[in-house]
Coordinates of C-alpha atoms in Angstrom, one line a residue:
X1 CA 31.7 -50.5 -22.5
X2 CA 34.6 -52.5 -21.2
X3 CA 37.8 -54.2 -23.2
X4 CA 36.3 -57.8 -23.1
X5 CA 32.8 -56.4 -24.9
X6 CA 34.7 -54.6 -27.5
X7 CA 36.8 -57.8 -28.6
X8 CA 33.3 -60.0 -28.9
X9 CA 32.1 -57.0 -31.2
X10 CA 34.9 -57.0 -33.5
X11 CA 34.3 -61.3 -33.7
X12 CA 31.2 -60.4 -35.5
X13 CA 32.5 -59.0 -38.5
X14 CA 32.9 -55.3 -40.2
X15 CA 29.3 -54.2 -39.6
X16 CA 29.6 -54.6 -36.1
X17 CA 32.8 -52.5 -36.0
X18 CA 31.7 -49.7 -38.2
X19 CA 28.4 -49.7 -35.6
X20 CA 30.6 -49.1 -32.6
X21 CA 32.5 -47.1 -34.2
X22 CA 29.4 -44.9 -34.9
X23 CA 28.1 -45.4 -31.5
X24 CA 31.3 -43.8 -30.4
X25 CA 31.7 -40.9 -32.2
X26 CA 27.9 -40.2 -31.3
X27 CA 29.4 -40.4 -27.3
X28 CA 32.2 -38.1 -28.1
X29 CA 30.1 -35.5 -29.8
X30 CA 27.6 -35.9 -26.8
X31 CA 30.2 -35.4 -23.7
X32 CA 32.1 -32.3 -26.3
X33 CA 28.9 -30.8 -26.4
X34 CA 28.4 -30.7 -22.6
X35 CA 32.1 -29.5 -22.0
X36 CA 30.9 -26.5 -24.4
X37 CA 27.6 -26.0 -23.1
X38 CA 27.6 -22.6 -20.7
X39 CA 25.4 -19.6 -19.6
X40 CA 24.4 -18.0 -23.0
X41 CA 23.5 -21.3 -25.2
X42 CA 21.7 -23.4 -22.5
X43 CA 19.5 -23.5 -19.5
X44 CA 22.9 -23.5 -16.9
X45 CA 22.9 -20.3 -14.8
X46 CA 26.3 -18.2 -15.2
X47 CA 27.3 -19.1 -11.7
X48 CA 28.2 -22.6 -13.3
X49 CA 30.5 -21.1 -15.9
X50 CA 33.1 -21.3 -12.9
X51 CA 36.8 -20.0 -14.3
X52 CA 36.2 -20.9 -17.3
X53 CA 34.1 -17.9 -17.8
X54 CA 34.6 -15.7 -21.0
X55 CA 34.2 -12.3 -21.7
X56 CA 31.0 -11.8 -23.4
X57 CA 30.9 -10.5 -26.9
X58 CA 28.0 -12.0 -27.9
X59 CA 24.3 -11.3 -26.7
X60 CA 20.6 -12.1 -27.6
X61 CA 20.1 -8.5 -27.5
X62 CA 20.3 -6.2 -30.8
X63 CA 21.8 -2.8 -31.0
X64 CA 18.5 -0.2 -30.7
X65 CA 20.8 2.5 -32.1
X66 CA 20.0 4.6 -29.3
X67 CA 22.7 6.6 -27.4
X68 CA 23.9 5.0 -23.3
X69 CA 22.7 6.9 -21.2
X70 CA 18.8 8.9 -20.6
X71 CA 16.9 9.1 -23.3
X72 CA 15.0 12.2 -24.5
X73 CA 12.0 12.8 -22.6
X74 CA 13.3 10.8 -19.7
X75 CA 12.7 12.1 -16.3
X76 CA 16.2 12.5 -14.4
X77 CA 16.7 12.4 -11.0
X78 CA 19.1 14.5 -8.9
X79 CA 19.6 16.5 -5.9
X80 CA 16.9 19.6 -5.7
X81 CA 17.0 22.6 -3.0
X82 CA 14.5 22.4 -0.7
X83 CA 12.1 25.3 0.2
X84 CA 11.8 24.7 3.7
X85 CA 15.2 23.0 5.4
X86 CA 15.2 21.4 8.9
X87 CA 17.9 23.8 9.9
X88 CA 19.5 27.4 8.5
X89 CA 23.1 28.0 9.6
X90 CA 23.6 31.9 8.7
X91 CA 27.4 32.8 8.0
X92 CA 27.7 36.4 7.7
X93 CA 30.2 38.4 6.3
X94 CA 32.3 41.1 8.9
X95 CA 34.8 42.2 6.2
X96 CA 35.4 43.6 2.7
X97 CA 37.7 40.4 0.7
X98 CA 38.9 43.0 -1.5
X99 CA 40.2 46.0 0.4
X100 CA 39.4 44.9 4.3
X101 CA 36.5 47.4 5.5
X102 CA 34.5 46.8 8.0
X103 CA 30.7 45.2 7.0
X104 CA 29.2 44.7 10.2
X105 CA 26.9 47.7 9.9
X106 CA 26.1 47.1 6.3
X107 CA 22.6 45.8 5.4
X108 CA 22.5 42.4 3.9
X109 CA 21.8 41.9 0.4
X110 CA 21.1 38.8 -0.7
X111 CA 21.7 35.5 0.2
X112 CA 24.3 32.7 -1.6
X113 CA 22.1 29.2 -0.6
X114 CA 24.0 25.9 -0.5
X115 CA 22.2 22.9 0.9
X116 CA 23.5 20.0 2.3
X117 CA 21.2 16.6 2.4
X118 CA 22.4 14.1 4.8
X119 CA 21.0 11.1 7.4
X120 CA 21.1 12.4 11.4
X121 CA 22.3 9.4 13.6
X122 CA 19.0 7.0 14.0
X123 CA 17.5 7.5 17.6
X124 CA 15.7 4.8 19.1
X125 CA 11.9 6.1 20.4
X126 CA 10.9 4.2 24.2
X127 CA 6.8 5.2 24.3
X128 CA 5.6 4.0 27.9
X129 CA 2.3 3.0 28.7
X130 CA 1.3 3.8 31.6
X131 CA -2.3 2.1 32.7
X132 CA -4.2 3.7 35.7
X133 CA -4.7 1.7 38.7
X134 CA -8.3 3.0 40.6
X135 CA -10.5 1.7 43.5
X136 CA -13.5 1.1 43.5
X137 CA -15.6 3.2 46.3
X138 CA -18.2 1.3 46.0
X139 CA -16.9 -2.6 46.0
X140 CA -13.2 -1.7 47.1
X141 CA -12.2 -3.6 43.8
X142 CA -8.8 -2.8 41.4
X143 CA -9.5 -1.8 38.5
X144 CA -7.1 -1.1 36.0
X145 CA -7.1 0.5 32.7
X146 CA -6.5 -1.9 29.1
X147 CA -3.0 -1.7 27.3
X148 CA -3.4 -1.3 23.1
X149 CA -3.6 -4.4 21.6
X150 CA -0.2 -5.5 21.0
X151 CA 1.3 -4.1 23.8
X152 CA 1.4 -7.7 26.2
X153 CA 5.3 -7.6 27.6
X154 CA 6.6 -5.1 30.1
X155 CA 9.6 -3.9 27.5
X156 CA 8.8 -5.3 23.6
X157 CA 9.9 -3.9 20.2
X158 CA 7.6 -2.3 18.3
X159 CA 6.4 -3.4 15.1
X160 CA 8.4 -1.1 12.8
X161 CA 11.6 -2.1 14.3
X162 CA 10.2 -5.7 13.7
X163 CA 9.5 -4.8 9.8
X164 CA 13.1 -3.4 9.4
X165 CA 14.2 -6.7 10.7
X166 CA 12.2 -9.0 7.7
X167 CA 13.0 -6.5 5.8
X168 CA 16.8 -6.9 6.0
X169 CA 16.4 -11.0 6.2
X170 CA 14.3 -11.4 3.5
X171 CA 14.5 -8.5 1.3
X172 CA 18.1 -7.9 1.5
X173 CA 19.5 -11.1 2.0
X174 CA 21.1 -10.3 4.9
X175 CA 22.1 -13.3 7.3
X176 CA 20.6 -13.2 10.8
X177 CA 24.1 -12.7 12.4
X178 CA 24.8 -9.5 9.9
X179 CA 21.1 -8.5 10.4
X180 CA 21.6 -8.0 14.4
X181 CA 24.5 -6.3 13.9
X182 CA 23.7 -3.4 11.8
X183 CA 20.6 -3.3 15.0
X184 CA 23.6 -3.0 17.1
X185 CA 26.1 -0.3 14.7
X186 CA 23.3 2.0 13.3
X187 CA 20.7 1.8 15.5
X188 CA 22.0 0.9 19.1
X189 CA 19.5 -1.6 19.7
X190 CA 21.1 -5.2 21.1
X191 CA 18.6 -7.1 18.5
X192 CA 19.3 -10.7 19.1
X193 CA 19.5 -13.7 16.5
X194 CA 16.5 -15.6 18.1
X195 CA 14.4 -12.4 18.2
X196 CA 14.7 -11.7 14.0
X197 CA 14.3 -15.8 13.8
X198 CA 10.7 -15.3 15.6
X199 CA 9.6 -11.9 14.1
X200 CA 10.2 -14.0 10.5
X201 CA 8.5 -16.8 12.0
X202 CA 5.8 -14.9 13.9
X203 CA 5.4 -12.6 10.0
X204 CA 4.3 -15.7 8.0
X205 CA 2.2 -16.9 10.7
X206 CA 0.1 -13.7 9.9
X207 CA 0.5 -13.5 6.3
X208 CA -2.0 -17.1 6.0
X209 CA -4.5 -14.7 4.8
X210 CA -2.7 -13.7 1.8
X211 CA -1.3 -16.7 0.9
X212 CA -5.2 -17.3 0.7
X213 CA -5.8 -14.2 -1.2
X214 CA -3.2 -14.5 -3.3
X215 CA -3.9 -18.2 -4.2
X216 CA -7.8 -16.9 -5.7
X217 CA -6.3 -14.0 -7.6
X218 CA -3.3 -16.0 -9.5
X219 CA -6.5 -18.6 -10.6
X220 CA -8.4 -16.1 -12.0
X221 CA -5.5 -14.5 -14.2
X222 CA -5.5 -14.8 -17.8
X223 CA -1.5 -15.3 -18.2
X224 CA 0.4 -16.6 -15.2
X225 CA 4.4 -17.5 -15.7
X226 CA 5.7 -20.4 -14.2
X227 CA 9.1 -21.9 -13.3
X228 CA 10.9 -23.8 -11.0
X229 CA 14.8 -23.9 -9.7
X230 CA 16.7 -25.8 -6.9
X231 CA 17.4 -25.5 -3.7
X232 CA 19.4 -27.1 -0.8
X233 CA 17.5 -27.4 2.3
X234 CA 19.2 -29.6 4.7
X235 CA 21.8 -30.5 2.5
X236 CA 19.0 -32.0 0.3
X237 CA 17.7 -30.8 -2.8
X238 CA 13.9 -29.9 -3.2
X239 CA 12.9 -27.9 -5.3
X240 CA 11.1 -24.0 -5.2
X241 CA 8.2 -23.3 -7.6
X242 CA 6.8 -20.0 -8.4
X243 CA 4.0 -18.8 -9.7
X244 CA 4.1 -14.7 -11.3
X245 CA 2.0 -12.2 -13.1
X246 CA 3.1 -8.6 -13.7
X247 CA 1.4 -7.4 -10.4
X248 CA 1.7 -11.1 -8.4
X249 CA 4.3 -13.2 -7.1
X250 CA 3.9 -17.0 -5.1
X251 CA 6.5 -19.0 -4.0
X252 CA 6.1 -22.6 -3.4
X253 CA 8.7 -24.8 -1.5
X254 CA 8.1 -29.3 -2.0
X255 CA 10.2 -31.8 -2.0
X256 CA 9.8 -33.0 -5.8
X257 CA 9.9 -31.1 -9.2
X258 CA 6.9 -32.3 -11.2
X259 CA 3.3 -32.9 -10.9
X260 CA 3.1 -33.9 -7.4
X261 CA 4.4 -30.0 -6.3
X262 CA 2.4 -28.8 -8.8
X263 CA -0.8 -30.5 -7.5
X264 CA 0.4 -29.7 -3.7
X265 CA 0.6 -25.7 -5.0
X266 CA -2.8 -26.2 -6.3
X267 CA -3.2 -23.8 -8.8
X268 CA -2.1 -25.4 -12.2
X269 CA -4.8 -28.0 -11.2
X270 CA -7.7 -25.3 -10.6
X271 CA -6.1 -22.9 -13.5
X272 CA -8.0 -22.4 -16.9
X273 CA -5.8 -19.9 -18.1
X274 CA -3.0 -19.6 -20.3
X275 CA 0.2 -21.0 -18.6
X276 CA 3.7 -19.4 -19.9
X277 CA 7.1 -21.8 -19.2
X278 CA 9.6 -23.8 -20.3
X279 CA 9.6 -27.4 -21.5
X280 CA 9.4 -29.6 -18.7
X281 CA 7.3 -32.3 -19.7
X282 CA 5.1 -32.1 -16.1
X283 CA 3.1 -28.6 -17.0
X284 CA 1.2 -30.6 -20.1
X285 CA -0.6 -32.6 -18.0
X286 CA -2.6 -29.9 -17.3
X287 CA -5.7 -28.4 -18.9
X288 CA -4.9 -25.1 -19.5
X289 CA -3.4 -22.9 -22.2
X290 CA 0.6 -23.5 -22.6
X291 CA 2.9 -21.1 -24.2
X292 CA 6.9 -21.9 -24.4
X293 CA 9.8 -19.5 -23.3
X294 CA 11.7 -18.7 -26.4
X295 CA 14.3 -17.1 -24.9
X296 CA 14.7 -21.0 -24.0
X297 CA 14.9 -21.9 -27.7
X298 CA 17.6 -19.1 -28.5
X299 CA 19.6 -20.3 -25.9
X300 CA 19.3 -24.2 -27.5
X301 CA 19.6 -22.8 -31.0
X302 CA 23.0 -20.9 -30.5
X303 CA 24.5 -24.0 -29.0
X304 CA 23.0 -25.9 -32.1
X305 CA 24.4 -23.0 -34.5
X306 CA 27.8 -23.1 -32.1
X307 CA 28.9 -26.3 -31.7
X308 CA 27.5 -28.2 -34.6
X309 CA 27.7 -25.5 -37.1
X310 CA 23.9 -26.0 -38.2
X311 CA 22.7 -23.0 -40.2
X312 CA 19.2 -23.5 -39.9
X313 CA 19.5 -23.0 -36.0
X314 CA 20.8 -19.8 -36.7
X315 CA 18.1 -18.8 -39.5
X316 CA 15.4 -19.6 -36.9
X317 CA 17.3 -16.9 -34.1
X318 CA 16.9 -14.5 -36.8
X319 CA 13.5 -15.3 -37.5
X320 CA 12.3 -15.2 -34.2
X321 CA 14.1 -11.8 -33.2
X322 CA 12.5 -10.4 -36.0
X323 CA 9.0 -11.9 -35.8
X324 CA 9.6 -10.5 -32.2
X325 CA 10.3 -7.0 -33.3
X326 CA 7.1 -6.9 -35.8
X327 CA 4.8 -8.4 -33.2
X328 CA 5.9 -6.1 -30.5
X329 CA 5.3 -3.3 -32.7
X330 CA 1.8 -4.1 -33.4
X331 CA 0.8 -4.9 -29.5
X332 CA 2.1 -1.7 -29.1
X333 CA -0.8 -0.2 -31.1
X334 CA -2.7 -2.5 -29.2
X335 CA -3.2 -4.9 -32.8
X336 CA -2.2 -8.6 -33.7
X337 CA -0.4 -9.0 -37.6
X338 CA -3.0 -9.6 -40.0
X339 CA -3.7 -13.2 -41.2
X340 CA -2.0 -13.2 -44.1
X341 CA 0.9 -12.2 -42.2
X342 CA 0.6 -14.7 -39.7
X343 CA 0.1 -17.6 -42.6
X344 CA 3.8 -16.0 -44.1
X345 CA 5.7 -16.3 -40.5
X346 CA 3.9 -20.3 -40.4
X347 CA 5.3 -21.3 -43.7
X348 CA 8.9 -19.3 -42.9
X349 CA 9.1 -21.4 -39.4
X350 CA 8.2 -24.5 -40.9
X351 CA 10.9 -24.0 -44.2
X352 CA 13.6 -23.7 -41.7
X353 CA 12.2 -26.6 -39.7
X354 CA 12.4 -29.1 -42.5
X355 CA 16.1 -27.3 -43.3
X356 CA 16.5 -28.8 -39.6
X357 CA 15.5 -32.4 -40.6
X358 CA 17.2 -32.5 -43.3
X359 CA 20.6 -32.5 -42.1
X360 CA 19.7 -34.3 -38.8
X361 CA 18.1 -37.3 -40.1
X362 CA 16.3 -40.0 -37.6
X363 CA 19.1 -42.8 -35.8
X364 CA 18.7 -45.8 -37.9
X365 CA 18.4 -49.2 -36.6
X366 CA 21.8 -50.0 -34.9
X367 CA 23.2 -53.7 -35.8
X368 CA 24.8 -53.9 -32.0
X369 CA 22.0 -54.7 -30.4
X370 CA 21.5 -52.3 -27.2
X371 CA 19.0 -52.6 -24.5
X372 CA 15.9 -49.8 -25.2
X373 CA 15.8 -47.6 -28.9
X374 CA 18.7 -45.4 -29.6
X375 CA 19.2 -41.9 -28.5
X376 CA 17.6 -39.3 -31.0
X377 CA 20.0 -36.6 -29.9
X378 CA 19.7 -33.1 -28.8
X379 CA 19.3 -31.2 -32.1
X380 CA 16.6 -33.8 -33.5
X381 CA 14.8 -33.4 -30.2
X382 CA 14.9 -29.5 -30.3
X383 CA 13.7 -30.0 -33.7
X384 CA 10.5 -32.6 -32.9
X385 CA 9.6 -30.0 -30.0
X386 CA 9.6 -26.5 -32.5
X387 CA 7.5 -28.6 -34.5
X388 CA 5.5 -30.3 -32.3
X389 CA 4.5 -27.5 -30.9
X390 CA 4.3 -24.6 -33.0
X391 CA 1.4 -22.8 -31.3
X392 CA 2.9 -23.3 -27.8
X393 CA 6.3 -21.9 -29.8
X394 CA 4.4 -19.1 -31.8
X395 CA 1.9 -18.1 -29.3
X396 CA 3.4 -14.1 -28.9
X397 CA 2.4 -13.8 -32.3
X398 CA -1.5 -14.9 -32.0
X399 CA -2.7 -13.4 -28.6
X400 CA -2.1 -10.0 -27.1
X401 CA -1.1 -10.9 -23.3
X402 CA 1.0 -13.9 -24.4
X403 CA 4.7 -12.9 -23.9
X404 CA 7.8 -13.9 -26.4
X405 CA 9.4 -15.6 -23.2
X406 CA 9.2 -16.6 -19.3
X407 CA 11.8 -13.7 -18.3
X408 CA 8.8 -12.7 -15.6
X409 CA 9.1 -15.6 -14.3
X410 CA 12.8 -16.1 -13.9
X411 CA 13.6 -12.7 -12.7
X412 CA 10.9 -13.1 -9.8
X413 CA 13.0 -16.5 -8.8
X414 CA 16.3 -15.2 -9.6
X415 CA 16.8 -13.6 -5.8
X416 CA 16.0 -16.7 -4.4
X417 CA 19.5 -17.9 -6.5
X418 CA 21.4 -14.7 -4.6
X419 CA 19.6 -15.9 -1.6
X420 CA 21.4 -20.0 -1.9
X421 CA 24.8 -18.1 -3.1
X422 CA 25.0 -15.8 -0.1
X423 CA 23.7 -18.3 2.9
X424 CA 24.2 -21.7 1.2
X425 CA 20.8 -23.5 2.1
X426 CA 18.0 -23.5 4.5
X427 CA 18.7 -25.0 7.4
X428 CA 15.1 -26.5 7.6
X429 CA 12.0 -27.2 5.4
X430 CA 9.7 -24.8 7.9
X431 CA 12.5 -22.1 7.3
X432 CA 12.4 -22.3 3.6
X433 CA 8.5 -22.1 4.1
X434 CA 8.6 -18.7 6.1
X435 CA 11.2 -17.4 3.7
X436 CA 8.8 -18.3 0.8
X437 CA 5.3 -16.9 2.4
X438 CA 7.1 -13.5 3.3
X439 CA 9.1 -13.0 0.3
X440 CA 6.0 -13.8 -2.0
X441 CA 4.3 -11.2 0.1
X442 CA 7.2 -8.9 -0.7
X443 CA 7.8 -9.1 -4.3
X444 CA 3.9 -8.2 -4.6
X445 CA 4.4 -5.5 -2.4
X446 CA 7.0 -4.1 -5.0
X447 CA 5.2 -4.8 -7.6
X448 CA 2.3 -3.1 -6.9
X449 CA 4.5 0.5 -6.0
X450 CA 4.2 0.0 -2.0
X451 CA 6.6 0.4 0.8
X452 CA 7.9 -2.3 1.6
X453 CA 8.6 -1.7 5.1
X454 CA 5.2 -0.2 5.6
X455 CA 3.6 -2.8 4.3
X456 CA 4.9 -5.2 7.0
X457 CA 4.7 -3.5 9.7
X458 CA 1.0 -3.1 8.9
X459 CA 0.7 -6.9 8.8
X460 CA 2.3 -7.0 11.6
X461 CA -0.8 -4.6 13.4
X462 CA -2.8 -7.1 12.3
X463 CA -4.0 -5.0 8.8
X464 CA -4.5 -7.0 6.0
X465 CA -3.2 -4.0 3.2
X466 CA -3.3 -6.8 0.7
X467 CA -6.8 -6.4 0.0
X468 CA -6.0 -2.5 -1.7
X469 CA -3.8 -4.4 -4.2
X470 CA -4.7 -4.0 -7.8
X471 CA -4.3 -7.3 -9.7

């Protein structure tokens, strides 16, 4: 609003003042509430919390009362002697410590057995194939014996080198140039950039089949997670959408965030399930079951609770954490609270909902006339949503495979956040594809207790070990 408006407003008398006044202070609350907004009480990831970072002291979590460390009953893992070692170095004993005989000629008793575990220096294996070249008595033709399938160059890497390549790219994160040279430190082998470039490219090519496979099995899940984050591909932002069970993961590159990517990934449109997420307005559309994140809501209630000292946001933290605690205990016994109990959670959510409304009353009718209706504010919105929808909101509590938030989800996209941080963006939209086919194919691989390296390079011998996963 510049000078010259303000000066018109104050012409028109007290009411108008008082208005913009109002209008104001509503501004300044809005742009203070951004400055304070961070990591723990929104949606912002803690990358954005920049310098300004605190130390956290406060957390979503409870205390269990459990002591750090392994719990009782929890199988430990250390260092166990083995019973048959690759090599025995004897060091005997040719004189007494204690008074300096000879022991040379004395029998051995026993043994004192220490064991050292350790890596040898990789070795790179050359197999040569050598195909017979014959004549033919009878015709005087050449004949010539057939090369496995695979083997088409005169020297080529195999396909387990190959997997340790996509491995390093698109498991570890590793950029192509650090990729080549750890080839070149540990393993001696002068792996260039273009070669790990086309084993990604030629790994995806090959992996159509799962995306396929994979695309039929997440449609005929009961509960798939969904979310969606940004990402720079060009120096443009687009968008990557994924798509997660406990034993499934599908990533999804497109240029848009809404129901055109979610009609290009296909499945929300053929899904009949029940759909976990956050609130972005585009997964309603759909036909399908829909189930909030309400780690989501705890993050919007503690900035309510925070910044504009609202009890009731903080009631209804404690009232989900502890509908949370009851409900996992009874899923744990494989059981749902009764009804009665269910009907006594209702009526506690909607008494601090209307605790809600009360002190964030709807914007009245504003006497400085504005272009389109006045801004209901962030609280009052938060509010409308819990109770607008209380079954997407309460869901955990009414079925058994219906989660209290969308953590699946974000921990399977979360890597592809490490992934922007450590390279920056994808230099092309056909890059992000391959990086998005393969790692899909990956997290599965993890999920269902695989190899991951063994895994590839059987897709890369052409086996399609996909079809033994369990969904």
């Amino acid at each position: 609003m510049k000078r010259e408006d303000i000066e018109k407003i104050y012409d028109l008398g007290k009411d108008a003042v008082i208005g913009l006044i109002l209008q104001l202070v509503d501004r300044i609350e809005e742009l203070e509430g951004q400055l304070k907004k961070n990591s723990h009480n929104s949606s912002k990831p803690p990358s954005s919390d920049g310098l300004k970072k605190k130390k956290r002291t406060k957390s979503q979590r409870k205390k269990s009362g459990k002591k750090s460390g392994g719990q009782k009953g929890h199988k430990g893992r250390n260092l166990e002697m083995s019973d048959s070692p690759d090599e025995i170095i004897l060091l005997p004993i040719n004189s007494c410590d204690r008074c300096g005989a000879s022991l040379e000629s004395e029998e051995v008793k026993d043994y004192d057995r220490r064991q050292k575990v350790d890596i040898p220096p990789p070795t790179v294996a050359v197999t040569e194939y050598q195909a017979e070249i014959k004549y033919c008595p009878h015709c005087k033709a050449e004949c010539k014996a057939d090369f496995p399938e695979g083997i088409t160059h005169k020297v080529q890497y195999g396909n387990y080198l190959r997997a340790i390549a996509i491995y390093f790219r698109n498991y570890e994160l590793i950029p192509v140039e650090r990729s080549a040279e750890i080839f070149e430190d540990i393993f001696s082998v002068p792996l260039s950039e273009g070669t790990i470039v086309n084993t990604t490219k030629r790994c995806a090519k090959v992996l159509h089949g799962f995306h396929e496979w994979i695309f039929g099995k997440l449609i005929a899940s009961e509960v798939i997670h969904f979310d969606e984050t940004g990402v720079n591909i060009g120096g443009k932002l687009h968008w990557l959408h994924n798509a997660s069970t406990p034993l499934l993961t599908s990533y999804f590159v497109h240029t848009k965030r809404g129901s055109e990517a979610f009609d290009a990934m296909g499945i929300l449109p053929a899904f009949n399930g029940k759909a976990v997420h956050d609130h972005w307005q585009s997964y309603f559309k759909y036909g399908c079951d829909h189930f909030l994140c309400n780690s989501h809501h705890l993050r919007e209630l503690t900035f309510v609770y925070e910044h504009y000292n609202q009890l009731w946001a903080n009631k209804m933290i404690v009232f989900l954490c502890e509908l949370k605690i009851e409900v996992e205990k009874k899923k744990e016994q494989g059981a749902l609270l009764d009804s009665i109990q269910m009907k006594k959670y209702e009526k506690k959510y909607k008494r601090i909902l209307r605790e809600g409304f009360k002190v964030n009353s709807p914007p009245e009718f504003e006497k400085v006339k504005k272009r389109g209706r006045k801004s209901k504010g962030k609280v009052l919105c938060l509010l409308e949503r819990l109770r607008d929808y209380q079954n997407e909101t309460l869901g955990f509590m009414y079925y058994l495979n219906v989660p209290f938030d969308n953590n699946l989800a974000e921990r399977d996209i979360r890597m592809v956040k490490v992934q922007q941080k450590i390279s920056g963006l994808f230099r092309t939209f056909c890059g992000a594809e391959h990086f998005c086919t393969i790692r899909s194919f990956i997290s599965t691989v993890k999920k269902q207790g695989f190899s991951v390296i063994d895994a590839l390079e059987k897709i890369l011998n052409g086996e399609q070990v996909y079809l033994e996963f369990s969904c």
